[in-house]
Tab-separated table of C-alpha atoms and ligand atoms in Angstrom:
chain	number	residue	atom	x	y	z
A	15	MET	CA	-13.295	1.679	1.527
A	16	ARG	CA	-13.587	5.037	-0.326
A	17	LEU	CA	-10.247	7.129	-0.507
A	18	ARG	CA	-12.255	10.375	-0.188
A	19	ASN	CA	-14.384	9.116	2.902
A	20	LEU	CA	-11.406	8.403	4.541
A	21	LEU	CA	-9.837	11.556	3.970
A	22	LEU	CA	-13.001	13.415	4.931
A	23	ARG	CA	-12.892	11.174	8.012
A	24	TRP	CA	-9.588	12.049	9.183
A	25	LEU	CA	-9.694	15.901	8.315
A	26	LEU	CA	-13.247	16.606	9.755
A	27	ILE	CA	-13.169	14.538	12.704
A	28	PRO	CA	-9.926	16.799	13.928
A	29	THR	CA	-11.327	19.964	12.646
A	30	LEU	CA	-14.398	19.444	14.691
A	31	LEU	CA	-12.524	18.267	17.947
A	32	LEU	CA	-10.365	21.694	17.641
A	33	TRP	CA	-13.307	23.633	16.697
A	34	ALA	CA	-15.460	21.906	20.252
A	35	ALA	CA	-12.276	22.980	22.388
A	36	GLY	CA	-12.029	26.328	20.934
A	37	PHE	CA	-15.571	26.985	21.527
A	38	ALA	CA	-15.501	25.835	25.220
A	39	LEU	CA	-12.520	27.990	25.722
A	40	SER	CA	-13.706	31.274	24.169
A	41	TYR	CA	-17.640	30.405	26.057
A	42	LEU	CA	-15.920	30.276	29.532
A	43	ARG	CA	-13.462	33.283	28.702
A	44	SER	CA	-16.652	35.409	28.303
A	45	LEU	CA	-18.587	33.767	30.804
A	46	ALA	CA	-15.825	35.004	33.401
A	47	GLN	CA	-15.893	38.256	31.854
A	48	ALA	CA	-19.453	38.964	31.965
A	49	HIS	CA	-19.126	37.773	35.627
A	50	GLU	CA	-16.083	39.883	36.389
A	51	ALA	CA	-18.670	43.162	34.694
A	52	TYR	CA	-21.471	42.324	36.781
A	53	ASP	CA	-19.619	42.081	39.858
A	54	ARG	CA	-18.357	45.665	38.995
A	55	THR	CA	-21.160	47.123	38.628
A	56	LEU	CA	-22.776	45.605	42.064
A	57	LEU	CA	-19.650	46.638	43.733
A	58	GLY	CA	-20.736	49.990	42.519
A	59	SER	CA	-23.941	49.923	43.983
A	60	ALA	CA	-22.500	48.985	47.538
A	61	LEU	CA	-20.276	52.062	46.708
A	62	VAL	CA	-23.405	54.470	46.320
A	63	VAL	CA	-25.085	52.675	49.377
A	64	SER	CA	-22.267	53.139	51.871
A	65	GLU	CA	-21.634	56.890	50.619
A	66	ASN	CA	-25.260	57.900	51.577
A	67	LEU	CA	-24.639	56.226	55.211
A	68	ALA	CA	-24.626	59.471	57.535
A	69	VAL	CA	-25.495	59.342	61.723
A	70	ALA	CA	-28.157	61.336	62.589
A	71	ASP	CA	-28.980	61.411	66.355
A	72	GLY	CA	-26.698	58.774	67.332
A	73	GLU	CA	-28.517	56.502	64.863
A	74	VAL	CA	-26.790	55.225	61.436
A	75	VAL	CA	-29.457	56.516	58.543
A	76	ALA	CA	-29.439	55.309	55.254
A	77	ASP	CA	-30.530	58.205	53.050
A	78	LEU	CA	-31.621	56.194	49.793
A	79	PRO	CA	-34.321	57.348	47.873
A	80	TYR	CA	-36.196	54.531	46.069
A	81	ALA	CA	-35.006	56.085	42.778
A	82	ALA	CA	-31.398	55.968	43.611
A	83	LEU	CA	-31.646	52.001	44.248
A	84	GLU	CA	-33.813	52.030	41.062
A	85	MET	CA	-30.834	53.006	39.030
A	86	LEU	CA	-28.498	50.935	41.265
A	87	ARG	CA	-30.100	47.742	39.142
A	88	THR	CA	-28.413	46.239	36.783
A	89	ASP	CA	-31.067	44.965	34.880
A	90	ALA	CA	-34.849	45.654	35.132
A	91	GLN	CA	-35.516	41.901	35.683
A	92	ASP	CA	-32.940	41.908	38.912
A	93	ARG	CA	-34.088	42.170	42.270
A	94	ILE	CA	-31.516	44.557	44.711
A	95	PHE	CA	-31.192	43.978	47.999
A	96	TYR	CA	-29.205	45.817	50.834
A	97	ARG	CA	-28.478	45.580	54.195
A	98	ILE	CA	-26.458	48.071	56.986
A	99	ALA	CA	-25.014	46.268	60.183
A	100	SER	CA	-22.847	47.209	62.737
A	101	LEU	CA	-19.282	45.643	62.581
A	102	ASP	CA	-18.788	47.165	65.873
A	103	THR	CA	-21.860	45.660	67.640
A	104	GLY	CA	-22.701	43.079	65.373
A	105	SER	CA	-26.245	44.596	65.340
A	106	HIS	CA	-28.438	44.972	62.131
A	107	ILE	CA	-29.477	48.691	61.549
A	108	THR	CA	-31.396	48.804	58.035
A	109	GLY	CA	-32.367	47.433	54.913
A	110	TYR	CA	-32.966	43.308	54.795
A	111	ALA	CA	-32.270	42.039	58.159
A	112	ASP	CA	-31.854	38.406	56.788
A	113	LEU	CA	-29.792	38.610	53.720
A	114	PRO	CA	-27.050	35.908	54.447
A	115	PRO	CA	-23.659	37.109	56.369
A	116	PRO	CA	-20.871	37.052	54.074
A	117	PRO	CA	-18.976	33.865	55.236
A	118	ALA	CA	-16.155	36.160	56.578
A	119	VAL	CA	-15.716	39.587	57.607
A	120	PRO	CA	-14.166	41.749	55.145
A	121	ALA	CA	-10.985	43.707	55.254
A	122	ALA	CA	-10.358	46.761	53.241
A	123	GLU	CA	-10.765	44.458	50.079
A	124	PRO	CA	-14.759	43.895	49.528
A	125	LEU	CA	-15.698	40.082	49.215
A	126	PHE	CA	-18.240	38.649	46.851
A	127	TYR	CA	-20.111	35.255	47.481
A	128	ASP	CA	-23.035	33.304	46.079
A	129	ALA	CA	-25.916	32.690	48.530
A	130	ALA	CA	-29.717	31.990	48.223
A	131	TYR	CA	-32.137	34.850	49.719
A	132	LYS	CA	-35.884	34.399	49.167
A	133	ASP	CA	-35.721	31.179	47.378
A	134	GLN	CA	-33.576	32.875	44.442
A	135	ALA	CA	-29.994	32.943	44.118
A	136	VAL	CA	-28.252	35.708	44.519
A	137	ARG	CA	-24.728	36.900	44.296
A	138	ILE	CA	-23.823	39.583	47.241
A	139	VAL	CA	-21.124	41.995	47.532
A	140	ALA	CA	-19.926	42.784	51.477
A	141	LEU	CA	-17.667	45.655	52.039
A	142	ARG	CA	-16.226	47.427	55.173
A	143	THR	CA	-16.789	51.279	55.729
A	144	THR	CA	-16.440	53.673	58.481
A	145	LEU	CA	-18.521	56.486	59.423
A	146	PRO	CA	-17.223	59.668	61.773
A	147	GLU	CA	-19.433	60.053	64.489
A	148	GLY	CA	-18.322	62.682	66.945
A	149	GLY	CA	-14.287	62.044	67.809
A	150	ALA	CA	-14.924	58.362	67.080
A	151	GLN	CA	-15.385	55.703	63.688
A	152	ARG	CA	-18.163	53.601	63.553
A	153	GLN	CA	-17.358	50.237	61.463
A	154	LEU	CA	-19.857	49.416	59.617
A	155	LEU	CA	-20.738	46.436	57.047
A	156	VAL	CA	-22.477	46.959	54.087
A	157	GLN	CA	-24.371	44.504	51.976
A	158	VAL	CA	-25.708	44.131	48.654
A	159	ALA	CA	-27.313	41.725	46.428
A	160	GLU	CA	-28.699	41.017	43.230
A	161	THR	CA	-30.566	38.569	41.719
A	162	LEU	CA	-29.084	36.551	38.842
A	163	ASP	CA	-31.168	36.682	36.048
A	164	ALA	CA	-29.610	39.457	33.603
A	165	ARG	CA	-26.278	37.162	33.871
A	166	HIS	CA	-27.964	34.126	33.021
A	167	GLN	CA	-29.532	36.296	30.060
A	168	LEU	CA	-26.414	37.236	29.070
A	169	THR	CA	-24.813	33.662	29.350
A	170	ARG	CA	-27.475	32.419	27.500
A	171	ARG	CA	-27.251	34.894	25.003
A	172	ILE	CA	-23.311	34.406	24.399
A	173	VAL	CA	-23.365	30.513	24.090
A	174	SER	CA	-26.470	30.814	21.431
A	175	GLU	CA	-24.493	33.488	19.419
A	176	ALA	CA	-20.951	31.940	20.064
A	177	ALA	CA	-22.788	28.724	18.624
A	178	ALA	CA	-24.594	30.183	16.014
A	179	VAL	CA	-21.098	31.637	14.385
A	180	GLN	CA	-19.388	28.411	14.837
A	181	LEU	CA	-21.733	26.197	14.002
A	182	LEU	CA	-21.717	28.360	10.530
A	183	LEU	CA	-18.160	27.913	10.225
A	184	ILE	CA	-17.988	24.475	10.923
A	185	ALA	CA	-20.470	23.874	7.912
A	186	LEU	CA	-18.052	26.520	5.788
A	187	ALA	CA	-14.872	24.521	6.855
A	188	ALA	CA	-16.633	21.148	6.369
A	189	GLY	CA	-17.948	22.328	2.895
A	190	LEU	CA	-14.473	23.428	2.387
A	191	ILE	CA	-12.671	20.527	3.197
A	192	ALA	CA	-14.836	18.165	0.944
A	193	TRP	CA	-14.368	20.404	-2.098
A	194	GLY	CA	-10.447	20.375	-1.323
A	195	VAL	CA	-10.343	16.578	-0.959
A	196	ARG	CA	-12.804	16.658	-4.569
A	197	GLN	CA	-10.210	18.928	-6.372
A	198	GLY	CA	-7.121	16.602	-4.533
A	199	LEU	CA	-8.722	13.531	-6.051
A	200	ALA	CA	-9.494	14.479	-9.317
A	201	PRO	CA	-6.107	13.482	-10.766
A	202	LEU	CA	-7.091	10.242	-9.933
A	203	LYS	CA	-10.326	10.376	-11.435
A	204	ARG	CA	-8.546	11.492	-14.405
A	205	LEU	CA	-6.826	8.345	-14.243
A	206	ARG	CA	-9.919	6.222	-13.711
A	207	SER	CA	-11.477	7.979	-16.709
A	208	GLU	CA	-8.389	7.253	-19.015
A	209	VAL	CA	-7.588	4.005	-18.173
A	210	ARG	CA	-11.112	2.892	-18.961
A	211	ALA	CA	-11.541	4.711	-21.891
A	212	ARG	CA	-8.509	2.328	-23.152
A	213	GLY	CA	-8.938	-0.683	-25.358
A	214	ALA	CA	-8.662	-4.581	-24.829
A	215	HIS	CA	-5.400	-4.614	-26.215
A	216	ASP	CA	-3.936	-1.527	-25.448
A	217	LEU	CA	-1.530	-2.385	-23.234
A	218	THR	CA	1.382	0.622	-23.672
A	219	PRO	CA	2.502	2.135	-19.688
A	220	ILE	CA	-0.014	4.856	-18.160
A	221	ASP	CA	1.912	8.052	-18.145
A	222	THR	CA	3.239	8.695	-15.108
A	223	ARG	CA	3.926	12.680	-15.217
A	224	ALA	CA	0.392	13.149	-15.385
A	225	VAL	CA	-0.190	11.703	-11.863
A	226	PRO	CA	0.219	12.641	-8.202
A	227	ARG	CA	4.153	11.579	-7.506
A	228	GLU	CA	2.450	9.322	-4.159
A	229	VAL	CA	0.702	7.752	-6.761
A	230	ALA	CA	3.408	7.377	-9.374
A	231	PRO	CA	5.102	4.301	-7.744
A	232	LEU	CA	1.831	2.127	-8.117
A	233	ILE	CA	1.450	3.020	-11.698
A	234	HIS	CA	4.937	2.120	-11.988
A	235	ALA	CA	4.374	-1.301	-10.550
A	236	ILE	CA	1.092	-1.291	-12.781
A	237	ASN	CA	3.410	-0.394	-16.033
A	238	THR	CA	5.810	-3.269	-15.049
A	239	HIS	CA	2.929	-5.774	-14.695
A	240	THR	CA	1.306	-4.392	-17.873
A	241	GLU	CA	4.450	-5.199	-19.680
A	242	ARG	CA	5.101	-8.690	-18.350
A	243	GLN	CA	1.616	-9.378	-19.951
A	244	ARG	CA	2.507	-8.226	-22.685
A	245	GLN	CA	5.490	-9.912	-23.066
A	246	LEU	CA	3.788	-13.181	-22.210
A	247	GLY	CA	0.985	-12.464	-24.530
A	248	GLU	CA	3.596	-12.133	-27.318
A	249	ALA	CA	5.087	-14.949	-26.528
A	250	GLN	CA	2.300	-17.335	-26.301
A	251	ALA	CA	1.431	-15.930	-29.602
A	252	ARG	CA	4.427	-16.383	-31.082
A	253	PHE	CA	4.649	-19.950	-29.409
A	254	VAL	CA	1.493	-20.968	-31.079
A	255	ALA	CA	2.232	-19.689	-34.360
A	256	ASN	CA	5.606	-21.643	-34.278
A	257	ALA	CA	3.905	-25.069	-32.522
A	258	SER	CA	1.286	-25.452	-35.231
A	259	HIS	CA	3.552	-24.388	-37.789
A	260	GLN	CA	6.468	-27.442	-36.885
A	261	LEU	CA	3.806	-29.845	-35.953
A	262	LYS	CA	2.320	-29.338	-39.335
A	263	THR	CA	5.556	-31.307	-40.959
A	264	PRO	CA	5.764	-34.234	-38.962
A	265	LEU	CA	1.732	-34.743	-39.029
A	266	THR	CA	2.083	-34.823	-43.127
A	267	VAL	CA	4.688	-37.182	-43.060
A	268	LEU	CA	2.782	-39.757	-40.473
A	269	ARG	CA	-0.010	-38.994	-43.117
A	270	ALA	CA	2.191	-40.042	-46.004
A	271	GLN	CA	3.748	-43.375	-44.101
A	272	VAL	CA	0.268	-44.427	-43.065
A	273	ASP	CA	-1.191	-44.091	-46.643
A	274	HIS	CA	2.315	-45.697	-47.969
A	275	ALA	CA	1.736	-48.651	-45.266
A	276	LEU	CA	-2.068	-49.243	-46.014
A	277	MET	CA	-0.716	-49.612	-49.793
A	278	GLN	CA	1.400	-52.848	-49.405
A	279	THR	CA	0.115	-55.976	-49.677
A	280	GLU	CA	3.153	-57.361	-48.400
A	281	LEU	CA	3.897	-58.038	-44.498
A	282	ALA	CA	7.538	-57.624	-45.015
A	283	ALA	CA	7.414	-54.556	-46.708
A	284	MET	CA	4.873	-53.134	-44.625
A	285	ARG	CA	6.936	-54.250	-41.875
A	286	GLN	CA	9.171	-51.533	-43.175
A	287	VAL	CA	6.851	-48.919	-43.299
A	288	LEU	CA	5.790	-49.377	-40.043
A	289	THR	CA	8.940	-49.171	-38.572
A	290	GLN	CA	9.650	-45.617	-40.358
A	291	LEU	CA	6.333	-44.588	-38.789
A	292	ASN	CA	7.718	-45.662	-35.448
A	293	GLU	CA	10.639	-43.451	-36.169
A	294	THR	CA	8.616	-40.512	-37.227
A	295	THR	CA	6.241	-40.881	-34.411
A	296	ASP	CA	9.132	-40.432	-31.876
A	297	ALA	CA	10.629	-37.560	-33.406
A	298	THR	CA	7.012	-36.013	-33.338
A	299	GLY	CA	6.792	-36.999	-29.565
A	300	ARG	CA	10.011	-35.287	-29.146
A	301	LEU	CA	9.331	-32.485	-31.150
A	302	VAL	CA	6.075	-31.878	-28.899
A	303	GLY	CA	8.087	-32.083	-26.028
A	304	GLN	CA	10.673	-29.462	-26.985
A	305	LEU	CA	7.514	-27.283	-27.690
A	306	LEU	CA	6.179	-27.880	-24.100
A	307	ALA	CA	10.130	-26.989	-22.780
A	308	LEU	CA	9.995	-24.043	-24.890
A	309	ALA	CA	6.389	-22.681	-23.497
A	310	ARG	CA	7.902	-23.636	-20.041
A	311	SER	CA	10.983	-21.383	-20.213
A	312	GLU	CA	9.101	-18.300	-21.973
A	313	PRO	CA	9.927	-15.101	-19.953
A	314	GLY	CA	6.978	-13.903	-18.137
A	315	ARG	CA	6.622	-17.234	-16.527
A	316	THR	CA	7.183	-17.957	-13.367
A	317	LEU	CA	9.400	-21.068	-12.805
A	318	GLU	CA	8.731	-23.514	-10.119
A	319	VAL	CA	12.094	-23.315	-8.137
A	320	THR	CA	13.348	-26.219	-6.362
A	321	ALA	CA	16.809	-27.192	-4.766
A	322	PHE	CA	18.269	-30.675	-6.396
A	323	ASP	CA	21.453	-32.570	-6.962
A	324	LEU	CA	22.955	-31.822	-10.612
A	325	THR	CA	24.903	-34.809	-10.605
A	326	GLU	CA	22.139	-37.088	-10.237
A	327	LEU	CA	19.570	-34.941	-12.563
A	328	ALA	CA	22.442	-35.239	-15.166
A	329	ARG	CA	23.001	-38.495	-14.691
A	330	ASP	CA	19.379	-39.904	-15.276
A	331	ALA	CA	18.901	-37.612	-18.294
A	332	THR	CA	21.940	-38.899	-20.019
A	333	PHE	CA	21.552	-42.527	-19.237
A	334	GLU	CA	17.745	-42.327	-20.323
A	335	LEU	CA	19.320	-41.763	-23.945
A	336	LEU	CA	21.386	-45.131	-23.544
A	337	ALA	CA	19.078	-46.676	-26.342
A	338	LEU	CA	20.021	-44.187	-28.688
A	339	ALA	CA	23.779	-44.540	-27.869
A	340	ARG	CA	23.834	-48.190	-28.636
A	341	SER	CA	21.564	-48.281	-31.315
A	342	LYS	CA	24.595	-46.147	-33.024
A	343	ARG	CA	27.483	-47.818	-30.868
A	344	ILE	CA	28.337	-44.748	-29.370
A	345	ASP	CA	30.278	-44.863	-26.075
A	346	LEU	CA	28.554	-42.723	-23.683
A	347	GLY	CA	29.798	-41.635	-20.623
A	348	PHE	CA	29.044	-39.910	-17.443
A	349	GLU	CA	31.360	-38.084	-14.864
A	350	GLY	CA	30.733	-36.947	-11.793
A	351	ALA	CA	30.529	-38.515	-8.136
A	352	ASP	CA	30.162	-35.573	-5.943
A	353	ALA	CA	26.381	-33.937	-5.367
A	354	VAL	CA	26.560	-30.646	-6.982
A	355	PRO	CA	23.553	-28.622	-5.489
A	356	VAL	CA	21.758	-26.353	-7.447
A	357	HIS	CA	18.427	-24.354	-7.631
A	358	GLY	CA	15.855	-24.521	-10.665
A	359	GLU	CA	13.019	-25.727	-12.085
A	360	ALA	CA	13.956	-29.510	-12.592
A	361	VAL	CA	12.101	-30.219	-15.508
A	362	LEU	CA	13.441	-27.722	-17.472
A	363	LEU	CA	17.330	-28.161	-16.424
A	364	ARG	CA	16.320	-31.640	-17.570
A	365	GLU	CA	15.165	-30.629	-20.794
A	366	LEU	CA	18.755	-29.158	-21.079
A	367	VAL	CA	20.595	-31.812	-20.250
A	368	THR	CA	18.745	-34.146	-22.510
A	369	ASN	CA	18.708	-31.338	-25.914
A	370	LEU	CA	22.656	-31.363	-25.529
A	371	VAL	CA	23.077	-34.906	-24.922
A	372	HIS	CA	20.712	-35.677	-27.556
A	373	ASN	CA	22.442	-33.460	-30.138
A	374	ALA	CA	25.914	-35.334	-29.421
A	375	LEU	CA	24.623	-38.318	-30.019
A	376	THR	CA	22.953	-37.489	-32.972
A	377	TYR	CA	25.163	-35.467	-34.686
A	378	THR	CA	28.349	-37.858	-33.713
A	379	PRO	CA	28.929	-40.746	-36.251
A	380	GLU	CA	28.730	-44.143	-35.058
A	381	HIS	CA	31.601	-45.741	-32.983
A	382	GLY	CA	31.868	-42.097	-31.504
A	383	ARG	CA	32.530	-41.075	-28.113
A	384	VAL	CA	30.239	-38.786	-25.796
A	385	THR	CA	31.073	-37.642	-22.233
A	386	VAL	CA	28.747	-35.652	-19.713
A	387	THR	CA	30.728	-34.189	-17.092
A	388	VAL	CA	29.283	-32.863	-13.940
A	389	ALA	CA	32.153	-30.716	-11.150
A	390	GLN	CA	32.104	-28.048	-9.242
A	391	HIS	CA	34.925	-25.394	-9.580
A	392	ASP	CA	35.266	-22.331	-7.184
A	393	GLN	CA	32.022	-22.920	-5.791
A	394	ARG	CA	30.394	-22.895	-9.495
A	395	ALA	CA	28.299	-25.945	-11.040
A	396	VAL	CA	29.852	-26.842	-14.168
A	397	LEU	CA	28.372	-29.289	-16.706
A	398	THR	CA	29.644	-30.344	-20.187
A	399	VAL	CA	28.592	-32.438	-22.964
A	400	VAL	CA	32.326	-33.584	-25.209
A	401	ASP	CA	31.394	-35.533	-28.416
A	402	ASN	CA	33.797	-36.387	-31.539
A	403	GLY	CA	31.351	-35.748	-34.362
A	404	PRO	CA	32.111	-32.999	-36.768
A	405	GLY	CA	31.621	-29.916	-34.478
A	406	ILE	CA	30.018	-26.602	-35.548
A	407	ALA	CA	32.210	-24.157	-37.258
A	408	PRO	CA	32.963	-20.896	-35.028
A	409	SER	CA	30.943	-18.726	-37.386
A	410	GLU	CA	27.574	-20.942	-37.144
A	411	ARG	CA	27.639	-21.111	-33.416
A	412	SER	CA	25.773	-18.315	-32.267
A	413	LYS	CA	23.425	-18.858	-35.462
A	414	VAL	CA	22.661	-22.477	-34.213
A	415	LEU	CA	21.158	-21.042	-31.153
A	416	GLU	CA	18.363	-19.074	-33.048
A	417	ARG	CA	14.982	-21.114	-33.294
A	418	PHE	CA	14.264	-23.637	-36.131
A	419	TYR	CA	18.249	-22.884	-37.100
A	420	ARG	CA	19.840	-25.889	-38.555
A	421	ALA	CA	23.663	-25.917	-39.416
A	422	PRO	CA	23.955	-26.524	-43.490
A	423	GLY	CA	24.055	-29.725	-44.558
A	424	THR	CA	22.855	-31.210	-41.641
A	425	GLN	CA	21.213	-34.871	-42.364
A	426	PRO	CA	19.547	-36.534	-39.367
A	427	GLN	CA	15.945	-34.851	-39.052
A	428	GLY	CA	15.361	-32.306	-36.312
A	429	SER	CA	13.373	-28.776	-36.039
A	430	GLY	CA	16.180	-26.890	-35.137
A	431	LEU	CA	14.771	-26.321	-31.482
A	432	GLY	CA	17.059	-27.963	-28.999
A	433	LEU	CA	19.974	-25.404	-28.971
A	434	ALA	CA	17.196	-22.137	-28.616
A	435	ILE	CA	15.351	-24.129	-25.943
A	436	ALA	CA	18.655	-24.931	-24.022
A	437	GLN	CA	19.633	-21.205	-24.317
A	438	GLU	CA	16.645	-19.804	-23.214
A	439	ILE	CA	16.631	-22.129	-20.353
A	440	CYS	CA	19.983	-21.234	-19.623
A	441	ALA	CA	18.908	-17.503	-19.464
A	442	ARG	CA	16.224	-18.133	-17.134
A	443	HIS	CA	18.562	-19.844	-14.401
A	444	GLY	CA	21.501	-17.368	-15.148
A	445	VAL	CA	23.620	-20.452	-16.633
A	446	THR	CA	25.842	-19.486	-19.267
A	447	MET	CA	26.469	-21.990	-21.933
A	448	THR	CA	29.183	-22.032	-24.499
A	449	LEU	CA	29.827	-23.712	-27.317
A	450	GLY	CA	33.680	-24.889	-27.907
A	451	GLU	CA	36.320	-26.658	-29.099
A	452	VAL	CA	36.934	-30.015	-27.938
A	453	PRO	CA	39.730	-29.711	-24.660
A	454	GLY	CA	42.932	-31.187	-25.922
A	455	GLY	CA	42.221	-31.050	-29.316
A	456	GLY	CA	40.409	-33.039	-32.406
A	457	SER	CA	37.032	-32.700	-34.053
A	458	GLY	CA	34.066	-32.461	-31.949
A	459	LEU	CA	31.591	-30.125	-29.825
A	460	CYS	CA	32.086	-28.939	-26.315
A	461	VAL	CA	29.110	-27.822	-24.737
A	462	ALA	CA	30.005	-25.764	-21.315
A	463	LEU	CA	27.136	-25.263	-18.643
A	464	LEU	CA	28.413	-22.692	-16.016
A	465	TRP	CA	26.197	-21.876	-12.943
A	466	PRO	CA	26.471	-18.245	-10.809
A	467	ALA	CA	28.597	-18.448	-8.381
A	468	GLN	CA	25.976	-17.551	-5.745
A	469	ASP	CA	23.121	-19.883	-7.747
A	470	PRO	CA	20.378	-17.350	-6.995
A	471	ALA	CA	17.015	-18.174	-7.381
A	472	PRO	CA	16.249	-17.805	-10.724
A	473	THR	CA	13.469	-15.553	-11.736
B	12	ATP	N1	27.227	-31.994	-30.902
B	12	ATP	C1	27.030	-31.336	-32.008
B	12	ATP	N2	27.775	-31.430	-33.367
B	12	ATP	C2	27.051	-30.635	-34.447
B	12	ATP	N3	26.188	-30.247	-34.575
B	12	ATP	C3	25.379	-29.560	-33.538
B	12	ATP	C4	25.950	-30.750	-32.193
B	12	ATP	N4	24.617	-29.796	-31.891
B	12	ATP	C5	23.841	-28.872	-32.412
B	12	ATP	N5	24.612	-28.669	-34.054
B	12	ATP	C6	24.032	-27.999	-35.219
B	12	ATP	O1	23.283	-27.214	-34.642
B	12	ATP	C7	22.085	-27.193	-35.078
B	12	ATP	C8	21.075	-26.667	-34.196
B	12	ATP	O2	21.125	-28.018	-33.101
B	12	ATP	P1	19.392	-27.841	-32.863
B	12	ATP	O3	19.381	-29.209	-31.245
B	12	ATP	O4	19.047	-26.483	-31.849
B	12	ATP	O5	18.164	-28.250	-33.493
B	12	ATP	P2	18.444	-29.882	-34.107
B	12	ATP	O6	19.088	-30.854	-33.357
B	12	ATP	O7	18.484	-29.610	-35.891
B	12	ATP	O8	16.970	-30.057	-33.914
B	12	ATP	P3	16.099	-30.618	-32.465
B	12	ATP	O9	15.012	-29.238	-32.280
B	12	ATP	O10	15.103	-31.661	-33.188
B	12	ATP	O11	16.703	-30.564	-31.680
B	12	ATP	C9	21.978	-28.582	-35.182
B	12	ATP	O12	20.932	-28.748	-36.568
B	12	ATP	C10	23.216	-29.138	-35.838
B	12	ATP	O13	23.689	-28.714	-37.186
B	13	MG	MG1	18.981	-31.330	-31.287
């Protein structure tokens, strides 16, 4: 559906209807006026006839020379008939005896009526006149009839002339409307050419000042959409660059370890290298998982939001790392009995908890303690991961949230992505993450996650 056609249709149809109504009205009006004018002439003829009546020898005579009647004719084609009758006796006096009588006897006013005479439609006027005869008065009826040729001809002329003028006007108006619509749509055309002329990578917003005000909201929406696409594209490019860079190191290590293993001749030595290889494979697997989580939590991607119980999710994620805790003889505990309902993308929130617990287990020395707690305070879900490891110096706390940053001197292997991912997942879910001191003092780190009061559906 073209906007131009739509506009033309809704402008032209009402205009045509209006013109049709106007045409009908003016046609009927001019017809009535023409009719009135002809009736007046007809009445004039009847008056001439009545003025030329006289009584001679007791007889009424119409002194109407042919030329006089000829002059009465309104048009050369029309024929005129007249008839004089006595109103006293009702008898015919002179003229055409069979002229159709009036529907009623006219009073003071003349009476007009339509009838058929000699197989032709005629318009007749009937009037009453008095003729003095000695001391008495004679009451006479004068009828003058006229054929309708002239009237019909005039009607035809009125119709054809009016139709020609109206048609011309309609054609003019249609042309003007089409031109107007074209002019009105010109800014949209310009916009189209501007957008078409853009390069494939040009994602800059379209200038809304140059477009009509009605179209501006649409352009705004498109601009917003384009901006989101741009961010998404940027994020993806960044991700690909980061991911390939990050994967290079563990793959090189793996390659070296495999070479090293192949060089061993003794089974015991080979076993030792294979154990290392196993660990590197685990770490690489974790890195791939983290990179995927990073890709999923990028702004611009729509989250797959569901409602779930945070307690259950956090407990599962915690106990999945039980083996790691055992290998370091860390006392890993979970506190939280009641269900705490939240909304979000479960896979991401699970990754978030895993990253925090994994950090706590990684950086807490052997025989340490790590406790995960889920609770609800003032309608807000709260999750804490507390360890009794070295903690993070306050000056480092904002830096460790950056991608690939690791606090100086950090021992166990890692890529520095865990907390950056955690931070990004929190931002997408409206969750506030704070790194702080352990409650009650002592060394260690307390990471607290605070859900928003309303737990609105994340964006
Ligand atoms: N519980 C913790 N105790 C002490 N230091 C920590 C703790 N958690 C994080 N850190 C410090 O913050 C840094 C960043 O942590 P992050 O999880 O982002 O990366 P990472 O653990 O080094 O690598 P990975 O991407 O494998 O998790 C760590 O290198 C570490 O120095
Ligand atoms: Mg980590």
